[in-house]
CSV table of C-alpha atoms in Angstrom, one decimal:
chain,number,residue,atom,x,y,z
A,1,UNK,CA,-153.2,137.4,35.9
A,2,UNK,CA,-153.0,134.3,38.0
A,3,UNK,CA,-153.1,134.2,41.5
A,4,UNK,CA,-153.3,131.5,44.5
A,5,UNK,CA,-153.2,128.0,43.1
A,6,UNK,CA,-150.3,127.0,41.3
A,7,UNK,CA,-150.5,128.7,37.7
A,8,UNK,CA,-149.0,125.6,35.9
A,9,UNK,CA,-151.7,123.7,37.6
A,10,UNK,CA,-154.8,126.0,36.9
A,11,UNK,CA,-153.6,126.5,33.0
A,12,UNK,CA,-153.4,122.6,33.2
A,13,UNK,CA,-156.9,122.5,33.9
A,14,UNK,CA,-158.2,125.0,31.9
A,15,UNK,CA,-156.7,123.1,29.0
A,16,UNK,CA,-158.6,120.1,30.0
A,17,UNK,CA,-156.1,117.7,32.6
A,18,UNK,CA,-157.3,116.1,35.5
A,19,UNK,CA,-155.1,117.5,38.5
A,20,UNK,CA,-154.2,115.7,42.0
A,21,UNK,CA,-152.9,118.1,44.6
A,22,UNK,CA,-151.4,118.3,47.7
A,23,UNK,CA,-149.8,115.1,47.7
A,24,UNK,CA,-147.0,113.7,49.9
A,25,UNK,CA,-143.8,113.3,49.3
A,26,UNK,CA,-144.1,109.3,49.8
A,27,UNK,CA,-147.2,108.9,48.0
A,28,UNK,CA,-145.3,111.2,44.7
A,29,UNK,CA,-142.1,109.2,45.7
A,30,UNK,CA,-144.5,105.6,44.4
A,31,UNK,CA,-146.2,107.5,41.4
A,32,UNK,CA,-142.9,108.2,40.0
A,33,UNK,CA,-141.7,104.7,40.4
A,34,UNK,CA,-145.1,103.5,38.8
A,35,UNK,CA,-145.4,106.3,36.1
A,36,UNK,CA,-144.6,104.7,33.1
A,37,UNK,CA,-146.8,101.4,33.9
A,38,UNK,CA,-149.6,103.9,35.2
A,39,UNK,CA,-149.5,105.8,31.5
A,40,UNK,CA,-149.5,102.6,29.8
A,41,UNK,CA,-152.2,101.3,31.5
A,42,UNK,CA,-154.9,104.1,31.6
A,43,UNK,CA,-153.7,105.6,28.2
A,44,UNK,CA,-152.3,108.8,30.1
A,45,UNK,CA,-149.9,110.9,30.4
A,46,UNK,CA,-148.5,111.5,34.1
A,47,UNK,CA,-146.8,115.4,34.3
A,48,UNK,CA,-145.4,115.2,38.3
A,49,UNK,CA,-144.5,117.8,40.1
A,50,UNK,CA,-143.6,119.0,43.9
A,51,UNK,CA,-146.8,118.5,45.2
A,52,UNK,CA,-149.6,117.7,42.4
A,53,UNK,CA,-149.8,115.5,39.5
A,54,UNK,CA,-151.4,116.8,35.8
A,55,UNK,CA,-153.4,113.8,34.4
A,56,UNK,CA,-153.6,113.8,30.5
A,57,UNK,CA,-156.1,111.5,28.6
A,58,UNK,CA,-154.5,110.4,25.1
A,59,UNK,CA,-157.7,110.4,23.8
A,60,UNK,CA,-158.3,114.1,24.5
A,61,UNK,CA,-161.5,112.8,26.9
A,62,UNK,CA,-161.6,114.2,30.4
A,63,UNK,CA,-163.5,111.3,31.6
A,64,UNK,CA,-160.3,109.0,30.9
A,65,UNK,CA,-158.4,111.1,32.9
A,66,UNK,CA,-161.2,111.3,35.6
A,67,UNK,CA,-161.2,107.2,35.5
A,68,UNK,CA,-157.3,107.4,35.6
A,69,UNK,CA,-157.1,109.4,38.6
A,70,UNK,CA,-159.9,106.8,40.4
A,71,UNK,CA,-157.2,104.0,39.2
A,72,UNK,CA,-154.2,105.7,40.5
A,73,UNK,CA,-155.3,106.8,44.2
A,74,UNK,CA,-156.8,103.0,44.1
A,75,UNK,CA,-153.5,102.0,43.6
A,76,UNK,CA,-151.9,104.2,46.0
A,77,UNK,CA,-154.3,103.1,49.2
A,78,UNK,CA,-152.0,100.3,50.5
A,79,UNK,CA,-149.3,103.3,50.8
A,80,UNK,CA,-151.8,106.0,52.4
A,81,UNK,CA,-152.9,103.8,55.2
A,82,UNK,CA,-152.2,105.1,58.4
A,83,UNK,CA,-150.2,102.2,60.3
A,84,UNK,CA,-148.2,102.0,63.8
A,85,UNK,CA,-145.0,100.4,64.1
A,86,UNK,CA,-142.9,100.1,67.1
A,87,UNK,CA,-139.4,99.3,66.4
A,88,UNK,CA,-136.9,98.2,69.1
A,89,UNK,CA,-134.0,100.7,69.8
A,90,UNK,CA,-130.8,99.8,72.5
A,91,UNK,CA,-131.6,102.3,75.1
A,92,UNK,CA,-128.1,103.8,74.8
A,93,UNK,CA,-129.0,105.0,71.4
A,94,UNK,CA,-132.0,106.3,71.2
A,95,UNK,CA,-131.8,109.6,72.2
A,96,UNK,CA,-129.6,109.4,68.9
A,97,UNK,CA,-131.8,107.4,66.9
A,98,UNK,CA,-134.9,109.6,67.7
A,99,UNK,CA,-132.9,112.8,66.7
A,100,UNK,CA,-131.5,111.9,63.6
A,101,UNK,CA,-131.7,114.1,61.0
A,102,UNK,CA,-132.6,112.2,58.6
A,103,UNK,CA,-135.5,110.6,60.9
A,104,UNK,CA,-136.7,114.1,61.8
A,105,UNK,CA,-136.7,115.3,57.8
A,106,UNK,CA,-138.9,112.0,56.9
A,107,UNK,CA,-141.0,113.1,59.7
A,108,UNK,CA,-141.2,116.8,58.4
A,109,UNK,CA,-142.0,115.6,54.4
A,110,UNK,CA,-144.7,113.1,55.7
A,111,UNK,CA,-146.4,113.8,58.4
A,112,UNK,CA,-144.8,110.7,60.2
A,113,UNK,CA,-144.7,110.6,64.1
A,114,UNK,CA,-141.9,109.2,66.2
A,115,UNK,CA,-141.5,108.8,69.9
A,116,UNK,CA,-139.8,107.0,72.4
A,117,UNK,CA,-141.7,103.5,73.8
A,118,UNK,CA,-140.2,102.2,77.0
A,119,UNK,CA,-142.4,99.1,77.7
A,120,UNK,CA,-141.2,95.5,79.8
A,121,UNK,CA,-139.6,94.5,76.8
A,122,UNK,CA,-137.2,97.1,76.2
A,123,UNK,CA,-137.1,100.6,74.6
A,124,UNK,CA,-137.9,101.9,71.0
A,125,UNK,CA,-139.4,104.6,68.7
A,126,UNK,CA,-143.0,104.4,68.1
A,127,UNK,CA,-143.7,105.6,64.6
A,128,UNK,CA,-147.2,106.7,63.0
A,129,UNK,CA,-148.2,107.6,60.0
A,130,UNK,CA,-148.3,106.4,56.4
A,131,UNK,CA,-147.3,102.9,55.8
A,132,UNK,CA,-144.7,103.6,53.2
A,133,UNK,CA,-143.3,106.0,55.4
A,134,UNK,CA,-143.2,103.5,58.4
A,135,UNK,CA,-141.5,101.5,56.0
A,136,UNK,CA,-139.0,104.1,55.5
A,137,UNK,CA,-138.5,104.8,59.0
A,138,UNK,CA,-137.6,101.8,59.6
A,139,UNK,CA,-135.5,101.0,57.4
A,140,UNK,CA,-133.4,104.1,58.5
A,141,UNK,CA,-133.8,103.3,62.1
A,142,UNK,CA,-132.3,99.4,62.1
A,143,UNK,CA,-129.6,101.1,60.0
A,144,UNK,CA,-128.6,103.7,62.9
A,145,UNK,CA,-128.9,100.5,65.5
A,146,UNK,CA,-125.9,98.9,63.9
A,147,UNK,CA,-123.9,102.1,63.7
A,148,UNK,CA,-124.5,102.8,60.1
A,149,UNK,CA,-126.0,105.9,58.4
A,150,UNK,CA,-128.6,106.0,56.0
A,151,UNK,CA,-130.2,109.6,54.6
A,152,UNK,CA,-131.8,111.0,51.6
A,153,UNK,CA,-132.6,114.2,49.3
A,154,UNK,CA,-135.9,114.9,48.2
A,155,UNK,CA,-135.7,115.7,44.7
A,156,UNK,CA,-138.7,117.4,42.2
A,157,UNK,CA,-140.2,114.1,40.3
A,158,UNK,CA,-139.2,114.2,36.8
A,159,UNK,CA,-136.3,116.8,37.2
A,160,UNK,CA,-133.6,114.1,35.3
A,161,UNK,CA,-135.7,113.2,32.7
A,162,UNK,CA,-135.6,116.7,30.9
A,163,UNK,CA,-131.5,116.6,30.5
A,164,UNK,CA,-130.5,115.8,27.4
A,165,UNK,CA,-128.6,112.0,27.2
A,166,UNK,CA,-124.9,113.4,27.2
A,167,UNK,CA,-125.8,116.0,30.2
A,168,UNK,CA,-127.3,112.8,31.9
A,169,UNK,CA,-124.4,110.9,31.5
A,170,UNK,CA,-121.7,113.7,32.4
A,171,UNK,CA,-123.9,113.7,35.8
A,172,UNK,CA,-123.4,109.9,36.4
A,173,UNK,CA,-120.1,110.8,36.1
A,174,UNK,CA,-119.8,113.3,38.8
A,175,UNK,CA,-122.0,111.1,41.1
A,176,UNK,CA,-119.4,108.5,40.4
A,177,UNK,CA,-116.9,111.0,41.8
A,178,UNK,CA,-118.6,111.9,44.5
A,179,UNK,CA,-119.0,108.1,45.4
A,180,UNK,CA,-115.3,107.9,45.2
A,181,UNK,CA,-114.2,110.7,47.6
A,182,UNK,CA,-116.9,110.6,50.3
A,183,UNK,CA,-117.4,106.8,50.3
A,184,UNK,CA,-121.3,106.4,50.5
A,185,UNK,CA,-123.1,105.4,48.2
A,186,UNK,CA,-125.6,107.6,46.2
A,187,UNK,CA,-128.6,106.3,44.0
A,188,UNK,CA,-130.5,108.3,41.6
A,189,UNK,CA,-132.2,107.3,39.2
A,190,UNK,CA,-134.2,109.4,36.2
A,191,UNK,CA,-138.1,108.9,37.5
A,192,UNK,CA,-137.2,109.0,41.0
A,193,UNK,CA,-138.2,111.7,43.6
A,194,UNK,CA,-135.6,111.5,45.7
A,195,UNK,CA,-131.8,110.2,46.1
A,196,UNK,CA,-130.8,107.5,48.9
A,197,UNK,CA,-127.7,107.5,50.3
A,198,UNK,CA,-126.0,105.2,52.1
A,199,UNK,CA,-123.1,104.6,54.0
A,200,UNK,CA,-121.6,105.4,57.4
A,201,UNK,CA,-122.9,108.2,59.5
A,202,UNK,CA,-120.4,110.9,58.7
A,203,UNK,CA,-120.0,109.9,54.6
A,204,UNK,CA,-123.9,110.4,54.2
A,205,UNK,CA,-123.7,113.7,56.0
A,206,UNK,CA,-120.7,114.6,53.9
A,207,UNK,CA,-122.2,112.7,50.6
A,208,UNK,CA,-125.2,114.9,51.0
A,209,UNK,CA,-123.6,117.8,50.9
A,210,UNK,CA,-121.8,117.3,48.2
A,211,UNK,CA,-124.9,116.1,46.5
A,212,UNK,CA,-126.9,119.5,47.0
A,213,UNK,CA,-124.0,121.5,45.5
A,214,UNK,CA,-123.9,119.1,41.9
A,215,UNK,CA,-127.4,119.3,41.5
A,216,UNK,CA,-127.3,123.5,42.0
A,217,UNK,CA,-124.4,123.0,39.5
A,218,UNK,CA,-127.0,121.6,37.1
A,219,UNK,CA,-130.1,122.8,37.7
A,220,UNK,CA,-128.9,126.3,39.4
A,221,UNK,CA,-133.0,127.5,38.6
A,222,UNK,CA,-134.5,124.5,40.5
A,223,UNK,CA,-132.3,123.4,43.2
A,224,UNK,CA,-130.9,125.6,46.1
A,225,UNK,CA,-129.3,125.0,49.1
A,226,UNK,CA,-129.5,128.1,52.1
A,227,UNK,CA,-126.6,127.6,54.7
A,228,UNK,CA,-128.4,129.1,58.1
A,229,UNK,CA,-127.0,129.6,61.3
A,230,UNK,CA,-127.4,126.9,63.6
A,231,UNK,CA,-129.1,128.7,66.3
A,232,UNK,CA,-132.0,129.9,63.4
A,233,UNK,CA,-133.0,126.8,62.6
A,234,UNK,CA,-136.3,126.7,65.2
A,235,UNK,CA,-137.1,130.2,64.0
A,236,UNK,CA,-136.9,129.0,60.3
A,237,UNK,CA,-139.2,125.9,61.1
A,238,UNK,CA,-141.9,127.5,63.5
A,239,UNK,CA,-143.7,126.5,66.3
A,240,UNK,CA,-144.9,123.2,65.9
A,241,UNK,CA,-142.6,123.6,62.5
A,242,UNK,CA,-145.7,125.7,60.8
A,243,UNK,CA,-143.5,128.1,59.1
A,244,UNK,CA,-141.6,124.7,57.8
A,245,UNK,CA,-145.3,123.5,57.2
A,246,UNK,CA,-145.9,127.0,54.6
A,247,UNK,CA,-142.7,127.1,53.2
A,248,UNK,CA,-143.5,123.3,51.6
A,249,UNK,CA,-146.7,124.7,50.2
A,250,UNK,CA,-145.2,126.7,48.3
A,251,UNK,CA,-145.6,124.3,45.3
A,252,UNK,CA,-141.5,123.0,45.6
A,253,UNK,CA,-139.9,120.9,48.3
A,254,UNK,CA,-138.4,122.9,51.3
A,255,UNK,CA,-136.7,120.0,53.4
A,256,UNK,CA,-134.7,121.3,56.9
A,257,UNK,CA,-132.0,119.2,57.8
A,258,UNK,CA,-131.3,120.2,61.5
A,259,UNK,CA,-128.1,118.9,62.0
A,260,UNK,CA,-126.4,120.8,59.3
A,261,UNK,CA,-128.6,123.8,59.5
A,262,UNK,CA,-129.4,124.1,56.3
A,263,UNK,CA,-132.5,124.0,53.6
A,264,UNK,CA,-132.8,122.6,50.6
A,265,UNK,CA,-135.1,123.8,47.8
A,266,UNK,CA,-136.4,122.0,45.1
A,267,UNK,CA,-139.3,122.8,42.4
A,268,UNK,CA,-140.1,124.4,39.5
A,269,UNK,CA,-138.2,128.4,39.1
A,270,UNK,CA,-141.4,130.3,40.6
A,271,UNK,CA,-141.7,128.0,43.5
A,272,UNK,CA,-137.9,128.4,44.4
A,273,UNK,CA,-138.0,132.0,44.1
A,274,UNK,CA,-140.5,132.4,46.3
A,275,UNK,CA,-139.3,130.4,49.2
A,276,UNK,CA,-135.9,131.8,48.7
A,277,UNK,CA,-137.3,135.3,49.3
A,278,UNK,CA,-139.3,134.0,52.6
A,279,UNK,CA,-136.3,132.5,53.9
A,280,UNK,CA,-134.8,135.3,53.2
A,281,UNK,CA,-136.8,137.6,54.8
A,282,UNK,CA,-137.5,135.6,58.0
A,283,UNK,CA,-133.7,135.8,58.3
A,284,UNK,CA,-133.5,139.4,58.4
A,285,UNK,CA,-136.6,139.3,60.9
A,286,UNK,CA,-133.6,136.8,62.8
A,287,UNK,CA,-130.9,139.1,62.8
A,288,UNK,CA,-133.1,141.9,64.4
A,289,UNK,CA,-134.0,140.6,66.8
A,290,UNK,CA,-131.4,138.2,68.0
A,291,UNK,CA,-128.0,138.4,69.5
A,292,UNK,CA,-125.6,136.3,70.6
A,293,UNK,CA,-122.3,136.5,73.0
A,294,UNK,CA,-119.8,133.9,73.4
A,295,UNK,CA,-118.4,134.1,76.5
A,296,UNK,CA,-114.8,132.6,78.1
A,297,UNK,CA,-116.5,131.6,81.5
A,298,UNK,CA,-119.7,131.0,83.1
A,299,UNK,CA,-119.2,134.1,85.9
A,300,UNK,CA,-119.6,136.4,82.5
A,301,UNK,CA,-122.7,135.1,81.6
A,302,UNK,CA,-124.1,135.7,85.1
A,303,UNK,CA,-122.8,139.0,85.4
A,304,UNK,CA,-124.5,140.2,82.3
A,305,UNK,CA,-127.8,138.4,82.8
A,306,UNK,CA,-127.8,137.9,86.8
A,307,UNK,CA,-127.3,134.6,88.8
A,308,UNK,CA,-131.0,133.2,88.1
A,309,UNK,CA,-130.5,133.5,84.7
């Protein structure tokens, strides 16, 4: 019986692969663009998953795979080094800038900070963190400036690349679709670890809906999508989001998107299961000890709860 670390990963090692764990999602995001060059370079094979990469030596020597790994997290330094970037906001919009959902999931899979900087030279969001999520941030945040949206779906690294060549190409299909009604644009690619879309604020929103329920559609094991109600949504992330924090320990991606009140799952079965059940749970915990009233006029609320509230 195994218990604690991720069983995949301890049988993994037991039959000889060099493991890397706990990585982030923008650090796997870069090893899944550079997996094929990375295998054909170090004579490896790369297994990705939510959180940890298996390395295996051709060869059958652990010390390739132990040189492999030293190669790989050199190549991955320029991405892992904590930067600061301030980038300039119009001071109309960013209250909205700094609460975009999409901002505040990058934040949530990376560790990135954002906050507002009011200096002489006008306002902005002062982000901190990895450079390759800076890089990200960024990107999103001159997008919002001009009244465009820009969001994404974190996605389980290597999930396409097990569908057989006709189910691929019946899914292009259906992305193709789903191009066509909401009017963003969607790209997704087999290696890739996640799926940008682009377009204008309401079509991404709308896009990635859409998006989550295709991929259940194909992969109804490893991708789910929990609808919550709005006013859960702290609850479900935690103080200082640490129940948000466990939940993407779990060995599969957990990413809250505030605005729509919902989470998305993504990882192998086990993984899924699991969170499933602790959402699940922590909603029932909700429901007990929560209520809410809606009220026609203010005088009601006060009479139930008194003038000072």
């Amino acid at each position: 019986v195994l218990m604690g670390d991720e069983p995949r990963d301890v049988l993994a090692e037991l039959d000889g692969a060099v493991l890397m764990k706990n990585i982030d999602a923008m650090t796997m995001g870069h090893l899944a663009k550079m997996k094929d060059q990375l295998e054909k370079d170090n004579n490896i094979t790369l297994d990705l998953d939510a959180r940890s990469a298996r390395i295996w030596a051709k060869d059958g020597n652990r010390d390739t795979g132990l040189k492999a790994k030293e190669a790989i997290e050199e190549a991955m330094e320029d991405i892992t080094t904590v930067d600061t970037l301030t980038v300039p906001v119009p001071a109309h919009l960013v209250n909205q800038v700094i609460n975009d959902s999409a901002l505040r999931q990058l934040q949530d899979q990376t560790g990135l900070t954002a906050n507002v900087s009011k200096t002489d030279e006008g306002t902005g969001i002062r982000l901190t963190g990895l450079a390759g999520a800076i890089e990200e941030a960024k990107e999103l945040i001159e997008r919002r400036n001009v009244g465009e949206g820009a969001g994404f779906l974190p996605l389980m690294p290597g999930m396409f690349t097990r569908m057989p060549p006709a189910k691929w190409r019946e899914f292009q299909q259906d992305l193709g679709f789903l191009m066509q009604k909401t009017g963003a644009q969607v790209g997704v690619t087999q290696g890739s670890n996640k799926a940008e879309i682009k377009g204008g604020p309401e079509e991404v929103s709308v896009a990635k809906h859409e998006l989550m329920q295709v991929l259940h559609y194909y992969f109804p094991e490893e991708c789910d999508i929990v609808e919550l109600p709005p006013e859960s949504v702290d609850w479900i992330a935690g103080e200082d989001d640490r129940e948000l924090m466990r939940l993407q320990s779990q060995g599969a991606i957990a990413a809250l998107d505030r605005g729509a009140a919902t989470l998305w799952i993504c990882g192998n079965t086990r993984s899924v299961q699991m969170i499933r059940n602790r959402i699940r749970n922590s909603l029932q915990r909700w429901d007990r000890e929560h209520f809410s009233m809606t009220l026609s006029s203010k005088n009601q609320c006060f009479a139930i709860i008194g003038s000072g509230g």
